PDB file of C-alpha atoms in Angstrom:
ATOM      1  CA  UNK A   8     -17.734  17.234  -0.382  1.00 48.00           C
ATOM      2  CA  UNK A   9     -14.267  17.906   0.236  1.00 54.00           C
ATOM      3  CA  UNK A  10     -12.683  21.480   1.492  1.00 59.00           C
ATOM      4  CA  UNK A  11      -9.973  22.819  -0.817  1.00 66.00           C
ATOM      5  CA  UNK A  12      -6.567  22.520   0.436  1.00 73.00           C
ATOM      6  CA  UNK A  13      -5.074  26.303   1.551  1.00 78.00           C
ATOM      7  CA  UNK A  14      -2.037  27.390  -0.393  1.00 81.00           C
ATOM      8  CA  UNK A  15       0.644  28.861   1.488  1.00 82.00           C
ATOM      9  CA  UNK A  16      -0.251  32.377   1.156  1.00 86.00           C
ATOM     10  CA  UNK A  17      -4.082  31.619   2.229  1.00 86.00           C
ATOM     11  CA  UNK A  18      -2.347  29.922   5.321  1.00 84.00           C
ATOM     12  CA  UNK A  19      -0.270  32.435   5.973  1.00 86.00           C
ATOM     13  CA  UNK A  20      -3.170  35.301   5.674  1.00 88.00           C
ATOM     14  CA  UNK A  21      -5.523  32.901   8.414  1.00 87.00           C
ATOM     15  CA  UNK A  22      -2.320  32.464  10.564  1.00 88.00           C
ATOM     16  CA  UNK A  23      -2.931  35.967  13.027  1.00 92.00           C
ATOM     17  CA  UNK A  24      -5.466  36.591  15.282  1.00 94.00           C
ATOM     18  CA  UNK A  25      -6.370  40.200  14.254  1.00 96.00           C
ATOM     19  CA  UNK A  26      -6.647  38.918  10.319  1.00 95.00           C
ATOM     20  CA  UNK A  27      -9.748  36.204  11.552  1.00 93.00           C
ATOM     21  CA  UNK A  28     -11.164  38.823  13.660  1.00 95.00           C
ATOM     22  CA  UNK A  29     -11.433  41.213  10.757  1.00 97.00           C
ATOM     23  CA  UNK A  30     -12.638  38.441   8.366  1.00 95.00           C
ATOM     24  CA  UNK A  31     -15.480  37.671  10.574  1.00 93.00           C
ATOM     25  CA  UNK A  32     -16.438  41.596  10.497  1.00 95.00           C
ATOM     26  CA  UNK A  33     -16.030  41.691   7.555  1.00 96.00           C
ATOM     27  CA  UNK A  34     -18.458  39.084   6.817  1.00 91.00           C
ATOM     28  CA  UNK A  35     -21.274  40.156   9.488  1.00 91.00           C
ATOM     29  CA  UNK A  36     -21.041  44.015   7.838  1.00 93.00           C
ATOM     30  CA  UNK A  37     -18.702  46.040   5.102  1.00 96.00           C
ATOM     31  CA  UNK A  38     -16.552  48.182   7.179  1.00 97.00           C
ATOM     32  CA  UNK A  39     -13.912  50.773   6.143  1.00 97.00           C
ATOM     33  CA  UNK A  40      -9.908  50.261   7.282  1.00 96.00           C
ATOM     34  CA  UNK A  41     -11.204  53.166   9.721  1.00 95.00           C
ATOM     35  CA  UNK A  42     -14.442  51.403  10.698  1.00 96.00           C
ATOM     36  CA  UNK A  43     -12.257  48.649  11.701  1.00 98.00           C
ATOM     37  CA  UNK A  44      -9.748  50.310  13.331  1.00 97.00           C
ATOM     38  CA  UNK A  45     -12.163  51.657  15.728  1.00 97.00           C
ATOM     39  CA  UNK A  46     -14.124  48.246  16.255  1.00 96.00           C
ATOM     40  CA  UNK A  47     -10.785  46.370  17.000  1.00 96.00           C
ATOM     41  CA  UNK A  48      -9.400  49.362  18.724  1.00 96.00           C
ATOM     42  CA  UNK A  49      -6.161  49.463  16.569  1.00 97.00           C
ATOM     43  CA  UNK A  50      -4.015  51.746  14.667  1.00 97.00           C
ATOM     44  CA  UNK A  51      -5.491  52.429  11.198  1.00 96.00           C
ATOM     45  CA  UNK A  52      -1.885  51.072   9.512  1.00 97.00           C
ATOM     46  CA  UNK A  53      -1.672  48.105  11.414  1.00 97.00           C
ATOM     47  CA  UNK A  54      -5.255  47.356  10.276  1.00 98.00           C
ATOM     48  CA  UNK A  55      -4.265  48.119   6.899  1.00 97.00           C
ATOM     49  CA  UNK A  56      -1.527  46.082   6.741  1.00 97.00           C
ATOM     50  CA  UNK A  57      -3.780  42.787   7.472  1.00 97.00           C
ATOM     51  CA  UNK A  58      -6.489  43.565   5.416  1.00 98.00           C
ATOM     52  CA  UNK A  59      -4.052  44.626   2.562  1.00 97.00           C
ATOM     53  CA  UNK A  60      -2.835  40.458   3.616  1.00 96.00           C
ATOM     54  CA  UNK A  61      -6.455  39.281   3.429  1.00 96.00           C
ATOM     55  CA  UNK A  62      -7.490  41.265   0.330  1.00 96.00           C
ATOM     56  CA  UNK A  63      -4.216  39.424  -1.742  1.00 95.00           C
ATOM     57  CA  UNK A  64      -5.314  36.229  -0.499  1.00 93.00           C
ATOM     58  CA  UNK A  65      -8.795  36.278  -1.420  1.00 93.00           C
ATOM     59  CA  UNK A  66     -10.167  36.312   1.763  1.00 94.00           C
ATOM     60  CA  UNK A  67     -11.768  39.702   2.131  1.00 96.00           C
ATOM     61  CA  UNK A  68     -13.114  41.990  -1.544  1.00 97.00           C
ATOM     62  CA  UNK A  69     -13.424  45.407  -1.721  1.00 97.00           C
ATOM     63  CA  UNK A  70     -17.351  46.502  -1.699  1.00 96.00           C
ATOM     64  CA  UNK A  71     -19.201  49.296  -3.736  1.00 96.00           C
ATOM     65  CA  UNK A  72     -17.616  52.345  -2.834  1.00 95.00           C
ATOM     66  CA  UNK A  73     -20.175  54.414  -0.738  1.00 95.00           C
ATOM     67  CA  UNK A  74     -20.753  58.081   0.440  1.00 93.00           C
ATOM     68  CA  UNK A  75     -19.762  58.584   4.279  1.00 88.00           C
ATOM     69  CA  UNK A  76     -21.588  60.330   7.057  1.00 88.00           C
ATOM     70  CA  UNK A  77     -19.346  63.531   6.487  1.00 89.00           C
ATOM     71  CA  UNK A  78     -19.820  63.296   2.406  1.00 91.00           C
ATOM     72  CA  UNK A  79     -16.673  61.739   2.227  1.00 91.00           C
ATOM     73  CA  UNK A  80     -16.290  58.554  -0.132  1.00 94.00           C
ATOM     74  CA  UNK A  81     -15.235  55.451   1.838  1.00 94.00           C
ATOM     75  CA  UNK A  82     -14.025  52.344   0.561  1.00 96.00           C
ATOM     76  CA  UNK A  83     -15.198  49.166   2.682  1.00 97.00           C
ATOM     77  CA  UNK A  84     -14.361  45.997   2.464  1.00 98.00           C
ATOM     78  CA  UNK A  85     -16.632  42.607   2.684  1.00 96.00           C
ATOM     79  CA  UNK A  86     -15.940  38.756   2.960  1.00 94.00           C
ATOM     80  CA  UNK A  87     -15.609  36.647  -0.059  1.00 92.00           C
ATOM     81  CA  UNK A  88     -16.500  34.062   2.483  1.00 82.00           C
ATOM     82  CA  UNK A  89     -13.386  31.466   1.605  1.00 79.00           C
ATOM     83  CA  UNK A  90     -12.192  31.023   4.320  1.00 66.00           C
ATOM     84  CA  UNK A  91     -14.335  29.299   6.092  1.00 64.00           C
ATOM     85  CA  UNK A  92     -13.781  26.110   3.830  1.00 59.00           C
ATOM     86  CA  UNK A  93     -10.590  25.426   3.899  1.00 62.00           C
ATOM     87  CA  UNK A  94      -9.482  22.195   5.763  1.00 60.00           C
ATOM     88  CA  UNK A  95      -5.629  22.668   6.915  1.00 59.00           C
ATOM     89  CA  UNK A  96      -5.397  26.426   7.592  1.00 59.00           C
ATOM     90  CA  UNK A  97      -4.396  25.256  10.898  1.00 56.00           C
ATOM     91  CA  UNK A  98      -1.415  23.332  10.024  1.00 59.00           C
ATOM     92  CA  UNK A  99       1.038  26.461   9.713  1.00 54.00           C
ATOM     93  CA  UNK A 100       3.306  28.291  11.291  1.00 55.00           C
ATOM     94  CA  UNK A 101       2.618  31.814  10.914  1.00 55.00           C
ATOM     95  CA  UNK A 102       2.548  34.380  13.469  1.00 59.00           C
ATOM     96  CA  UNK A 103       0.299  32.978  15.380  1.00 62.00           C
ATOM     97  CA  UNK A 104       0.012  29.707  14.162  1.00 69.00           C
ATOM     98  CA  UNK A 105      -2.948  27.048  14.492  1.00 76.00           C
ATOM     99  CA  UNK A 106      -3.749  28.883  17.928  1.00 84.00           C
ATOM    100  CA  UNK A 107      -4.421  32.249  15.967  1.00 86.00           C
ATOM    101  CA  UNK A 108      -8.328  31.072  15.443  1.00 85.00           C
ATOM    102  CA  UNK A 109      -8.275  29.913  19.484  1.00 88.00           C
ATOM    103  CA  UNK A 110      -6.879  33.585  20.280  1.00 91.00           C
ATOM    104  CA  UNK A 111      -9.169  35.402  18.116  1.00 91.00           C
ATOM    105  CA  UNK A 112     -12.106  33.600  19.218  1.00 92.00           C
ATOM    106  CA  UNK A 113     -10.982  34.447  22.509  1.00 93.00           C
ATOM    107  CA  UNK A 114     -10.715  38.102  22.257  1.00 93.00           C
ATOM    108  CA  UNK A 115     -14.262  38.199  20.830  1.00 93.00           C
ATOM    109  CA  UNK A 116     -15.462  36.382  23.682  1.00 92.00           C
ATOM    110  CA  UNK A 117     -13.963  38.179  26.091  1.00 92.00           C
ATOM    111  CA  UNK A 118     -15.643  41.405  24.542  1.00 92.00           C
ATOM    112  CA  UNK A 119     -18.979  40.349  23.775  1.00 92.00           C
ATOM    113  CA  UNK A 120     -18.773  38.957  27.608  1.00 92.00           C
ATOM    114  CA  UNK A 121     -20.011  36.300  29.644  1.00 90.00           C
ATOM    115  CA  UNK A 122     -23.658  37.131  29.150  1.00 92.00           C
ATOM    116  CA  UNK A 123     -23.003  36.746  25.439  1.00 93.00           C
ATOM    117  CA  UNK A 124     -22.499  32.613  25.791  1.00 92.00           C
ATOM    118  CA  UNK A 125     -25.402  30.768  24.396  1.00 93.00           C
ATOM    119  CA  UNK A 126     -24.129  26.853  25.009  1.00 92.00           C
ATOM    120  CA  UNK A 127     -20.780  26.156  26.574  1.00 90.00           C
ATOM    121  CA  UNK A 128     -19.657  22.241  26.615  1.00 91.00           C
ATOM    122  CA  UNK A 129     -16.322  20.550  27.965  1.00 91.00           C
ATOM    123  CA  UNK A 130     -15.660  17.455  27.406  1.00 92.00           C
ATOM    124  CA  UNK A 131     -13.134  14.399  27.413  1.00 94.00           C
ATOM    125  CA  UNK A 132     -13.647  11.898  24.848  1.00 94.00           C
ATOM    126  CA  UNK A 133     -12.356   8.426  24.000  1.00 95.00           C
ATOM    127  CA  UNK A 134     -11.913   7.805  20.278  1.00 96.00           C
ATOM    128  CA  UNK A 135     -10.478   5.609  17.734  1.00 96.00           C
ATOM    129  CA  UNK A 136      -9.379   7.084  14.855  1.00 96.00           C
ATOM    130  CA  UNK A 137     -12.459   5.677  13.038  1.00 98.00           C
ATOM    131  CA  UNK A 138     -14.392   7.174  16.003  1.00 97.00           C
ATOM    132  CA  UNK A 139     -12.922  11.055  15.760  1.00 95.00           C
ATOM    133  CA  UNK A 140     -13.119  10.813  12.070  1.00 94.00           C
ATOM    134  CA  UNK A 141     -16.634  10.171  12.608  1.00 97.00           C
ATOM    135  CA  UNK A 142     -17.372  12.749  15.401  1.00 96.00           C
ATOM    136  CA  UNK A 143     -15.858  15.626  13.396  1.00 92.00           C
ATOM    137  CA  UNK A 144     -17.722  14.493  10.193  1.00 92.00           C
ATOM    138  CA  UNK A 145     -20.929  14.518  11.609  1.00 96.00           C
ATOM    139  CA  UNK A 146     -20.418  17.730  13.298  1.00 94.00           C
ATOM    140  CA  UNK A 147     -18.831  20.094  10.247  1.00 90.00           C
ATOM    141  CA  UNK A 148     -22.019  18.344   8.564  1.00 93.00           C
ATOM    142  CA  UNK A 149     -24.082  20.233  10.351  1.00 95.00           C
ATOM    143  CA  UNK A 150     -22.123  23.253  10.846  1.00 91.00           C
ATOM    144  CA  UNK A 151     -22.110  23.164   6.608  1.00 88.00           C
ATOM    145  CA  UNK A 152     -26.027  22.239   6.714  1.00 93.00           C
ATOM    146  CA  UNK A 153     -26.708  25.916   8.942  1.00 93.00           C
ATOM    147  CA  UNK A 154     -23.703  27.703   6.718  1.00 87.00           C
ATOM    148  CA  UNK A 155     -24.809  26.884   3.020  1.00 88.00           C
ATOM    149  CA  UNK A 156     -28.433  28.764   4.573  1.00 93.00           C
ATOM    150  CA  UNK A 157     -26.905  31.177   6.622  1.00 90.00           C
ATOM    151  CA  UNK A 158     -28.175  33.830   4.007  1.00 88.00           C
ATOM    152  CA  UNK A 159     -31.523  32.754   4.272  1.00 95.00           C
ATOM    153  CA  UNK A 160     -31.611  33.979   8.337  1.00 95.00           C
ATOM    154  CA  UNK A 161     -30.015  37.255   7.860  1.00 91.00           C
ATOM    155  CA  UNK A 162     -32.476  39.057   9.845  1.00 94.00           C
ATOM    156  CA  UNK A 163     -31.687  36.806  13.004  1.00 95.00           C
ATOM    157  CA  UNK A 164     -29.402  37.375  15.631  1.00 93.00           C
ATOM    158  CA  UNK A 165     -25.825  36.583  14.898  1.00 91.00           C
ATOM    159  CA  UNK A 166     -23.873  33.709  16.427  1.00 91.00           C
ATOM    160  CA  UNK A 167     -20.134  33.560  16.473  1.00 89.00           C
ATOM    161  CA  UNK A 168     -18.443  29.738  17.431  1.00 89.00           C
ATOM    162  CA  UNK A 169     -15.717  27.625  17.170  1.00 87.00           C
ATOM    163  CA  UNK A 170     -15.076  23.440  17.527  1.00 87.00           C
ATOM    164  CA  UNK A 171     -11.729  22.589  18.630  1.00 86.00           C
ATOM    165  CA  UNK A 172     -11.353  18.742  19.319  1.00 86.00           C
ATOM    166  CA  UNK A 173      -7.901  17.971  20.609  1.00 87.00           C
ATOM    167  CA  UNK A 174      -5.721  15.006  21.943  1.00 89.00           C
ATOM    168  CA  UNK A 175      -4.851  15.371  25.416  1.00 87.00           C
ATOM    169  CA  UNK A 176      -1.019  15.445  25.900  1.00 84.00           C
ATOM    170  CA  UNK A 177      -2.217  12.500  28.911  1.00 79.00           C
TER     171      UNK A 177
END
């Protein structure tokens, strides 16, 4: 089954670091603009402004509006989960361009630290183009297989990832 191809504005909303990051919070948990702020340690505008770039592009809903801790109503926001099938959201060149999934994934890393890693693997590969067609078949095969269930393990442990294959500028 083929991905849909991303329009320009659902490139441009996957094209910065902070957006991914609060996509993928916002599809573990539904979390205020404030909520967020705090997790990603930014202003409350700044969030705004991304999520305000997610919401027009799809990419993030707003969820049932719920009663805070103080009383307070808040207004959270949840995944629509879209963005996580669309084949060239890399091929842009927005502000952070096709790096801005490396760099978010990244700054996760770094702050879930080193005891966080469950499998690490480098590798060098030699492939024709039949060959790396093949390879990265096979692989978003399964990534799709453990995806389309993902719902049905909801009370497991989360796992956060990301496949990068690359040509070597050798």
């Amino acid at each position: 089954m083929a991905n849909p191809t991303a329009t320009a504005q659902e490139i441009k909303a996957l094209s910065h670091p902070l957006r991914l990051r609060i996509l993928r919070l916002c599809g573990l948990h539904e979390l205020t603009n404030k909520e967020l702020s705090d997790r990603l340690g930014q202003d409350p505008g700044t969030v705004l402004y991304h999520v305000r770039q997610l919401l027009a592009a799809g990419f993030i809903e707003p969820a049932d509006i719920r009663t805070g801790e103080s009383g307070a109503l808040e207004k959270p926001y949840r995944s629509t989960g879209r963005s996580w099938n669309l084949d060239n959201a890399l091929e842009n060149d927005g502000d952070g361009g096709p790096f801005a999934p490396v760099e978010a994934f990244r700054q996760e890393l770094g702050e879930a630290g080193p005891d966080a890693l469950a499998s690490l693997s480098r590798f060098v590969l030699h492939l024709s183009e039949e060959n790396l067609k093949d390879v990265v078949d096979r692989i978003h095969e399964v990534l799709n297989e453990y995806i389309a269930t993902d719902g049905d393990r909801l009370d497991e442990p989360a796992y956060g990832g990301l496949f990068v294959l690359h040509g070597s500028s050798d």
